[in-house]
PDB file of C-alpha atoms in Angstrom:
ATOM      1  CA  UNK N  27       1.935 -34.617 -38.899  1.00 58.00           C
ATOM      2  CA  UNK N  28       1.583 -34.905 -42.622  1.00 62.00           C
ATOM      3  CA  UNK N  29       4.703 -34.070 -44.310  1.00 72.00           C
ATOM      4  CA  UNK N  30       6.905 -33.451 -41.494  1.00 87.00           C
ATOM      5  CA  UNK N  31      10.224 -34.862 -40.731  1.00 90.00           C
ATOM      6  CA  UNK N  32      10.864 -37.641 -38.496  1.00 94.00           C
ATOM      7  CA  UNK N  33      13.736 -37.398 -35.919  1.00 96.00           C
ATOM      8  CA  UNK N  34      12.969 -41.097 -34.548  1.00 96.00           C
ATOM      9  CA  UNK N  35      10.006 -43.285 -34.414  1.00 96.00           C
ATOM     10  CA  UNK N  36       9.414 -47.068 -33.340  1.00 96.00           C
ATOM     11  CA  UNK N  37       5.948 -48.980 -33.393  1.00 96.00           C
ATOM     12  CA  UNK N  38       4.633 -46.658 -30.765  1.00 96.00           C
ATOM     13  CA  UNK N  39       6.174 -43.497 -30.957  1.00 97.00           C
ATOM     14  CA  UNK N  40       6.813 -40.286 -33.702  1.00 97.00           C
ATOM     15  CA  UNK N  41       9.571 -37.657 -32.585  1.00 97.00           C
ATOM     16  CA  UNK N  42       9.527 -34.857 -34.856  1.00 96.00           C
ATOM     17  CA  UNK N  43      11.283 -31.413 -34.071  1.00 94.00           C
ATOM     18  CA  UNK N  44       8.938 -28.715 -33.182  1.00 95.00           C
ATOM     19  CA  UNK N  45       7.007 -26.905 -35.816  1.00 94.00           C
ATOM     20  CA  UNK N  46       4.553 -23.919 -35.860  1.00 93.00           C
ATOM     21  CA  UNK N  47       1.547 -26.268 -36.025  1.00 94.00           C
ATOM     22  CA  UNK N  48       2.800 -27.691 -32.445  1.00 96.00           C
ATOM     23  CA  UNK N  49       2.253 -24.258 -30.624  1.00 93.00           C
ATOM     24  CA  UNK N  50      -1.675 -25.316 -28.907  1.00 94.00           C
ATOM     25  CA  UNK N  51      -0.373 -28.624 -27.819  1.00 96.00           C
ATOM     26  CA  UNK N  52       2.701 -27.170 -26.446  1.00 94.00           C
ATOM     27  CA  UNK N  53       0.967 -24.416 -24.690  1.00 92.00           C
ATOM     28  CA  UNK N  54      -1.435 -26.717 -22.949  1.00 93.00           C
ATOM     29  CA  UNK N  55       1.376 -28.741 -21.909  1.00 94.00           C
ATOM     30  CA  UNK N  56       3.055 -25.427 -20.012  1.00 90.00           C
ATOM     31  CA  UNK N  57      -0.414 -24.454 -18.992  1.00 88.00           C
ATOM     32  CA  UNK N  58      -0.605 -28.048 -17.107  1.00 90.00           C
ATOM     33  CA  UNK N  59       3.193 -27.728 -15.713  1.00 87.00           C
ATOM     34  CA  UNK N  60       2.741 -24.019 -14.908  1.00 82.00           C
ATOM     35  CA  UNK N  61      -0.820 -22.971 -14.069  1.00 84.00           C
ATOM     36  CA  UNK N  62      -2.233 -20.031 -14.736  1.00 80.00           C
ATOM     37  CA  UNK N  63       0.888 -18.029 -14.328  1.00 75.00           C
ATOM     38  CA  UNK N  64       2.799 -20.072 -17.745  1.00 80.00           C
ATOM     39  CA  UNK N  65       4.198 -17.060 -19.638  1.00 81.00           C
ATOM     40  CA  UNK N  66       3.194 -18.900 -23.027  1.00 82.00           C
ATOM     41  CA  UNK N  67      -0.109 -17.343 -21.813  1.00 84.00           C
ATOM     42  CA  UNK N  68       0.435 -13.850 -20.631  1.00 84.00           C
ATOM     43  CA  UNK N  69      -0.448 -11.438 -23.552  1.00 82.00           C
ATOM     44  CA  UNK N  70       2.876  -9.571 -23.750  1.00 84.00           C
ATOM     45  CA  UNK N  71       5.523 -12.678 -23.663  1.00 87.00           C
ATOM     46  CA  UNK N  72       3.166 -15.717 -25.924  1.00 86.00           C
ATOM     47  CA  UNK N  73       4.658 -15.171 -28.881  1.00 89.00           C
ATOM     48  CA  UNK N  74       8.307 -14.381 -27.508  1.00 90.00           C
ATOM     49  CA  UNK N  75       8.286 -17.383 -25.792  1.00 89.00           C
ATOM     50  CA  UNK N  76       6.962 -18.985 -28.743  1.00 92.00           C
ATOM     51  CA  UNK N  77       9.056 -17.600 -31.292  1.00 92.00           C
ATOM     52  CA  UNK N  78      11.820 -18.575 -29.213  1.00 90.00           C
ATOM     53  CA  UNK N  79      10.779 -22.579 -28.839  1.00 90.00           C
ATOM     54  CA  UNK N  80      11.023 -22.397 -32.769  1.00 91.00           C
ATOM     55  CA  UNK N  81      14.645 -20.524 -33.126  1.00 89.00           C
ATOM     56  CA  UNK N  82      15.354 -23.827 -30.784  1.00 85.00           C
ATOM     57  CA  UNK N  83      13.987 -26.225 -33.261  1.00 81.00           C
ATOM     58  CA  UNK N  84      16.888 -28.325 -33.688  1.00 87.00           C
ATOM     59  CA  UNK N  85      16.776 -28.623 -29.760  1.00 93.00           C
ATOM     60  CA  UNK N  86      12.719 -29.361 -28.979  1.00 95.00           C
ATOM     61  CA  UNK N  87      11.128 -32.185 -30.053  1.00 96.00           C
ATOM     62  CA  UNK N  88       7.351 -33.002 -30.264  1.00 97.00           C
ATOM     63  CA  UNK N  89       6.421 -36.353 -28.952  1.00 98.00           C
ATOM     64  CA  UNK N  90       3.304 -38.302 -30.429  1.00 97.00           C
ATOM     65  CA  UNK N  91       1.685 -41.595 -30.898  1.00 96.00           C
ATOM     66  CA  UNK N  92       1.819 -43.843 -33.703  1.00 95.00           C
ATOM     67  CA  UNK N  93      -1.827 -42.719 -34.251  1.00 95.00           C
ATOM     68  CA  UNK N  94      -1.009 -38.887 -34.044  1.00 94.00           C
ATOM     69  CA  UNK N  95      -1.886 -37.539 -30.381  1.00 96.00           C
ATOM     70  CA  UNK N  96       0.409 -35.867 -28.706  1.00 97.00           C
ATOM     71  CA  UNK N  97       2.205 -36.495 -25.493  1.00 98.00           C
ATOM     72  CA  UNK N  98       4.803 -33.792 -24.937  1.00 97.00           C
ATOM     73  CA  UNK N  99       8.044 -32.875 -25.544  1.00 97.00           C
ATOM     74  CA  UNK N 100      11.754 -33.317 -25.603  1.00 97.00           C
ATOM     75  CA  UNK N 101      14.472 -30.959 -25.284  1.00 95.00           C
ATOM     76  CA  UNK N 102      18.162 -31.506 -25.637  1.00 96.00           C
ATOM     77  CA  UNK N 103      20.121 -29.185 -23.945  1.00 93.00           C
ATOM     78  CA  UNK N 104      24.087 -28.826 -24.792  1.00 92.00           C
ATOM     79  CA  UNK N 105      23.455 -31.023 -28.005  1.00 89.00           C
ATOM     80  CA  UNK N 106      27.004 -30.816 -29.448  1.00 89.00           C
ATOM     81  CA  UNK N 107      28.225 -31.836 -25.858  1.00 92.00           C
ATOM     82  CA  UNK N 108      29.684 -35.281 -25.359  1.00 94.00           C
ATOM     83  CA  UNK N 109      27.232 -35.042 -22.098  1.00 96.00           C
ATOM     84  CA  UNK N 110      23.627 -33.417 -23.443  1.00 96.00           C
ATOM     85  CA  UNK N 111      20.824 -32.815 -20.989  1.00 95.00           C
ATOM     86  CA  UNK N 112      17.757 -34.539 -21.647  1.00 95.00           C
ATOM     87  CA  UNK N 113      14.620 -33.260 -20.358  1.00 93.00           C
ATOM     88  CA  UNK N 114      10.788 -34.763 -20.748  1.00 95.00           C
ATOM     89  CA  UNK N 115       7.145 -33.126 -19.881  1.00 94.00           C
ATOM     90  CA  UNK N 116       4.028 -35.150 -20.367  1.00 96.00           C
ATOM     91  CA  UNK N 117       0.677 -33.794 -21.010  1.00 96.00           C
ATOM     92  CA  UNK N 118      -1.132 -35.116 -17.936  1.00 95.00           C
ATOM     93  CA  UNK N 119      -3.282 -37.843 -19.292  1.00 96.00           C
ATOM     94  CA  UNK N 120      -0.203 -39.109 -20.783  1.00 96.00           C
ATOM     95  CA  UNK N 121       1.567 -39.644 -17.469  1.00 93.00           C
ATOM     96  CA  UNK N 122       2.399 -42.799 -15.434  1.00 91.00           C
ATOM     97  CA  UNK N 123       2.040 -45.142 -18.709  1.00 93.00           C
ATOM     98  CA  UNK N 124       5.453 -46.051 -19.041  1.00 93.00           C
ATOM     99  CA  UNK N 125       5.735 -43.320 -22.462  1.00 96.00           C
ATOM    100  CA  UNK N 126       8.586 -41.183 -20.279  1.00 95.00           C
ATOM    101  CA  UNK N 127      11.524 -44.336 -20.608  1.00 94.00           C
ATOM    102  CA  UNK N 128      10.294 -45.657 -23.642  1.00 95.00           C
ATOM    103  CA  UNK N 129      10.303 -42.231 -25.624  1.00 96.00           C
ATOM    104  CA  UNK N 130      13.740 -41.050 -23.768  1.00 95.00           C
ATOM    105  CA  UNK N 131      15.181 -44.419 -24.707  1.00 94.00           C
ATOM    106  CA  UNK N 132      14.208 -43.924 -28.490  1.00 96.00           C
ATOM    107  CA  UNK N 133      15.032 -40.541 -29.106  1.00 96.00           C
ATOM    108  CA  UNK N 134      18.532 -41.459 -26.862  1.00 95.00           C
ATOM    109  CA  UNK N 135      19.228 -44.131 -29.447  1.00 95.00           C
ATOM    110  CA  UNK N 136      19.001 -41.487 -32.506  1.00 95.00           C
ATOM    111  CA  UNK N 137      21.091 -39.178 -30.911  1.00 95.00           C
ATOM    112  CA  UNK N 138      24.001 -41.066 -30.137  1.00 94.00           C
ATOM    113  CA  UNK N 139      23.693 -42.546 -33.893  1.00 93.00           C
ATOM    114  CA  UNK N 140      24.126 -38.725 -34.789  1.00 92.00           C
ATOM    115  CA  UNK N 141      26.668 -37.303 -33.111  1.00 91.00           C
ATOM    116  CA  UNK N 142      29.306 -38.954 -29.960  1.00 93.00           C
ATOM    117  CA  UNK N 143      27.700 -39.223 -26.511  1.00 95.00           C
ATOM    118  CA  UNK N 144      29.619 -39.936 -23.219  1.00 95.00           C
ATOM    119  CA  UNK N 145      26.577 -39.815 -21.545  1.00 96.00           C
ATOM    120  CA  UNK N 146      23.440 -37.803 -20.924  1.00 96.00           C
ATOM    121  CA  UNK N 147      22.788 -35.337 -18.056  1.00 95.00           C
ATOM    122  CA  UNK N 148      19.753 -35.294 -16.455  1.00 94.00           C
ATOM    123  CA  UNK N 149      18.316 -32.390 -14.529  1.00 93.00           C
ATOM    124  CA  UNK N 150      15.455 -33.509 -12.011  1.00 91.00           C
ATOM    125  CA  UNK N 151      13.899 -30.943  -8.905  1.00 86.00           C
ATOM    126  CA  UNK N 152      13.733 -32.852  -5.690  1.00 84.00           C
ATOM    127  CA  UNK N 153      10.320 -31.639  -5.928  1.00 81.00           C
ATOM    128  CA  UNK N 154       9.542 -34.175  -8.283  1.00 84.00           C
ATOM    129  CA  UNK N 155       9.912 -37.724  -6.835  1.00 85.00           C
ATOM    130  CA  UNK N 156       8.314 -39.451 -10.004  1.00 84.00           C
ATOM    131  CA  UNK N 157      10.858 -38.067 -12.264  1.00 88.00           C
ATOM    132  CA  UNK N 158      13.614 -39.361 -10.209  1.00 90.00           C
ATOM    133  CA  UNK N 159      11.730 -42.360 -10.233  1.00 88.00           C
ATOM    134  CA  UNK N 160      11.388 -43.145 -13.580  1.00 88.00           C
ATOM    135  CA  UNK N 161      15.376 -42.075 -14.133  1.00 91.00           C
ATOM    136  CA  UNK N 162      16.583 -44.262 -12.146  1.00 91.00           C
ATOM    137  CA  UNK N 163      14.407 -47.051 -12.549  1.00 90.00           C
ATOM    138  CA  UNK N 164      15.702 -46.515 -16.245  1.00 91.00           C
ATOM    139  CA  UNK N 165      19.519 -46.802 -14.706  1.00 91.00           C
ATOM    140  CA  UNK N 166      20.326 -43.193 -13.999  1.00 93.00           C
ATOM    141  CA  UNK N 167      22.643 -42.496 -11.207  1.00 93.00           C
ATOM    142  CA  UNK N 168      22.725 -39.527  -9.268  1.00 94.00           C
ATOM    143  CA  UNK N 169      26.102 -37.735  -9.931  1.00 95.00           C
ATOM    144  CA  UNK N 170      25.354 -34.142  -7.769  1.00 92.00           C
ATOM    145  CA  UNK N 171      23.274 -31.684  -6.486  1.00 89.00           C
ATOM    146  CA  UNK N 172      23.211 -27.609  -7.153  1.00 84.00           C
ATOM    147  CA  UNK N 173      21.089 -25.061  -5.604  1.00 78.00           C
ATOM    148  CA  UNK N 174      18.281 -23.735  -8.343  1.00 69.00           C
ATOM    149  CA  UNK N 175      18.370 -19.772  -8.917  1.00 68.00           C
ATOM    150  CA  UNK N 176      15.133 -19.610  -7.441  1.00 66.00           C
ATOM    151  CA  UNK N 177      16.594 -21.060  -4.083  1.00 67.00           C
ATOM    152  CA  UNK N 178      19.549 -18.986  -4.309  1.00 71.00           C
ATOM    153  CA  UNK N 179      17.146 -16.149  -4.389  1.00 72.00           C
ATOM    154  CA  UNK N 180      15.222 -17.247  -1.203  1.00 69.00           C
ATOM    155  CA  UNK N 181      18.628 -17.430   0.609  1.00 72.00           C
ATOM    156  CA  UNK N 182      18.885 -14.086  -0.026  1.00 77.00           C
ATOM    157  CA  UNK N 183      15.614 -13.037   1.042  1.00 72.00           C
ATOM    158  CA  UNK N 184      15.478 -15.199   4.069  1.00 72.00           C
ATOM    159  CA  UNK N 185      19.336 -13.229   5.236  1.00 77.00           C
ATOM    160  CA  UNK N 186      17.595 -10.025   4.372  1.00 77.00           C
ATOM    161  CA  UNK N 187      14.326 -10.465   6.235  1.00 71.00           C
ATOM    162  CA  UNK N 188      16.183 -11.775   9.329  1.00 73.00           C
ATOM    163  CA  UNK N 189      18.680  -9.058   9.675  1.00 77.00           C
ATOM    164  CA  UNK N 190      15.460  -6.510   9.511  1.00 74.00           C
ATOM    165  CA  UNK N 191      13.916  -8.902  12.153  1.00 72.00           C
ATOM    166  CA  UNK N 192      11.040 -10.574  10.146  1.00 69.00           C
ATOM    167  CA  UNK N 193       9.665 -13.861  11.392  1.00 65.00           C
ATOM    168  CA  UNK N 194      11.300 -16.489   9.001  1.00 60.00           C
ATOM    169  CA  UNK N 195       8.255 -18.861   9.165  1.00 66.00           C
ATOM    170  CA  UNK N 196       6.577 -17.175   7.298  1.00 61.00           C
ATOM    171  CA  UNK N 197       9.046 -17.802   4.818  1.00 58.00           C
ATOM    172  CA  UNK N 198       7.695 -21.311   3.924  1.00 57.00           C
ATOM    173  CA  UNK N 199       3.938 -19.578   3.722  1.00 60.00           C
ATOM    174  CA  UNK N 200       5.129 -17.120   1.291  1.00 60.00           C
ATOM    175  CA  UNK N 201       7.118 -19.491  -0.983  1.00 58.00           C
ATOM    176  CA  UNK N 202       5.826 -23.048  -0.120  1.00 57.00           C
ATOM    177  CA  UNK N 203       8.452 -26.145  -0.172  1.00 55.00           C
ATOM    178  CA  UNK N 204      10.295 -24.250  -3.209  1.00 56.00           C
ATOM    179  CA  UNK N 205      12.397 -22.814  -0.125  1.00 58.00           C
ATOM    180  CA  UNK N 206      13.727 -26.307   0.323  1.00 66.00           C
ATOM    181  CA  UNK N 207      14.549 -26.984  -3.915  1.00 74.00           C
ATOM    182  CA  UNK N 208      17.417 -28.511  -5.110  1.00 83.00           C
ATOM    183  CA  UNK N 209      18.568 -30.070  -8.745  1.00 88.00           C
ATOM    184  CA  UNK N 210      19.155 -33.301  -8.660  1.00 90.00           C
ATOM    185  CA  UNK N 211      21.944 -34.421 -11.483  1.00 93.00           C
ATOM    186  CA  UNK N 212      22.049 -37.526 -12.993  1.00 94.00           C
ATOM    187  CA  UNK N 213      24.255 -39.262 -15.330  1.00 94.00           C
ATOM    188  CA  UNK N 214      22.260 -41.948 -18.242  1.00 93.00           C
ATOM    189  CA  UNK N 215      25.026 -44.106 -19.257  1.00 92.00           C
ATOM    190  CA  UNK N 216      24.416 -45.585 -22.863  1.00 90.00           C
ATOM    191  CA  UNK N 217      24.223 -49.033 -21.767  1.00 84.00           C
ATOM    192  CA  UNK N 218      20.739 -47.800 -20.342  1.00 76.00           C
ATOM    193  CA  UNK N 219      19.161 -48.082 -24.165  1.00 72.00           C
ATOM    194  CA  UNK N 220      21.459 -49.347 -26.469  1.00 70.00           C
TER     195      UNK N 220
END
């Protein structure tokens, strides 16, 4: 981390944007969200994907310890919004340690001292009950719901195969409980950090 700039940092935590020398930590960190299948490890799309994450500097962050391991990454999503998304992944062995609120609550803090915030949006699957659980134990309140593209797209499937007659059970087999997804929004008023 020598010689990079810091976006935020408190006695625990460094947030610096993304940089080239980032790119095995941050592929591990897909690799553990996406298996096998992450397409930051498929031959023809690595370094698209990668080259990508870097045009997007100003909007992913790299997450470490005061000692220099890292834990993940940030994004901000719509950052010259009054209402950016925040999103937070967590190498596994950096999970359920309390890092996810303290490191959204820092890096929260040195956004809104850079630009006007309303609030922030937070996009969580219903999949995943411990992100919803660490939002709103950090305040968040749920402001919606929206089908994911991915669920939109199993709609479709499911009116196609039961028009030609298929057995819709074995819907769930073929696409697990993603046929059920939704996005959960949520709304992170200030008063949650500063």
């Amino acid at each position: 981390m020598t010689g990079r700039e810091i976006f935020a940092a408190d006695e625990k935590f460094i947030i610096c944007n993304i940089s080239d020398t980032d790119r095995n930590d941050y592929i591990e960190l897909h690799r553990q969200l996406n298996g096998e299948a992450s397409l930051y490890l498929n031959p023809i799309s690595k370094d698209m994907m990668w080259e990508q994450i870097l045009n997007d500097a100003d909007s992913v962050f790299s997450l470490f310890t005061v000692k220099g391991d890292y834990c993940g990454s940030i994004e901000l999503q719509q950052p010259n919004s009054n209402t950016p998304e925040i999103g937070i992944d967590l190498l596994k062995n950096k999970r359920n340690q309390g890092i996810a609120p303290k490191a959204i609550r820092l890096f929260a803090r040195q956004v809104c001292e850079l630009r006007k915030v309303d609030y922030f949006l937070i996009r969580i699957s219903s999949n995943n009950l411990h992100s919803k659980y660490v939002f709103e134990k950090m305040g968040a309140v749920k402001i919606g719901e929206e089908e994911t593209d991915f669920s939109k797209f199993v709609e479709r499937f499911r009116e196609t195969a039961e028009k030609e007659g298929q057995d819709l059970e074995k819907l769930r087999h073929l696409f697990g409980d993603s046929v059920d997804e939704k996005v959960h929004r949520y709304r992170l008023n200030l008063n949650a950090f500063l």
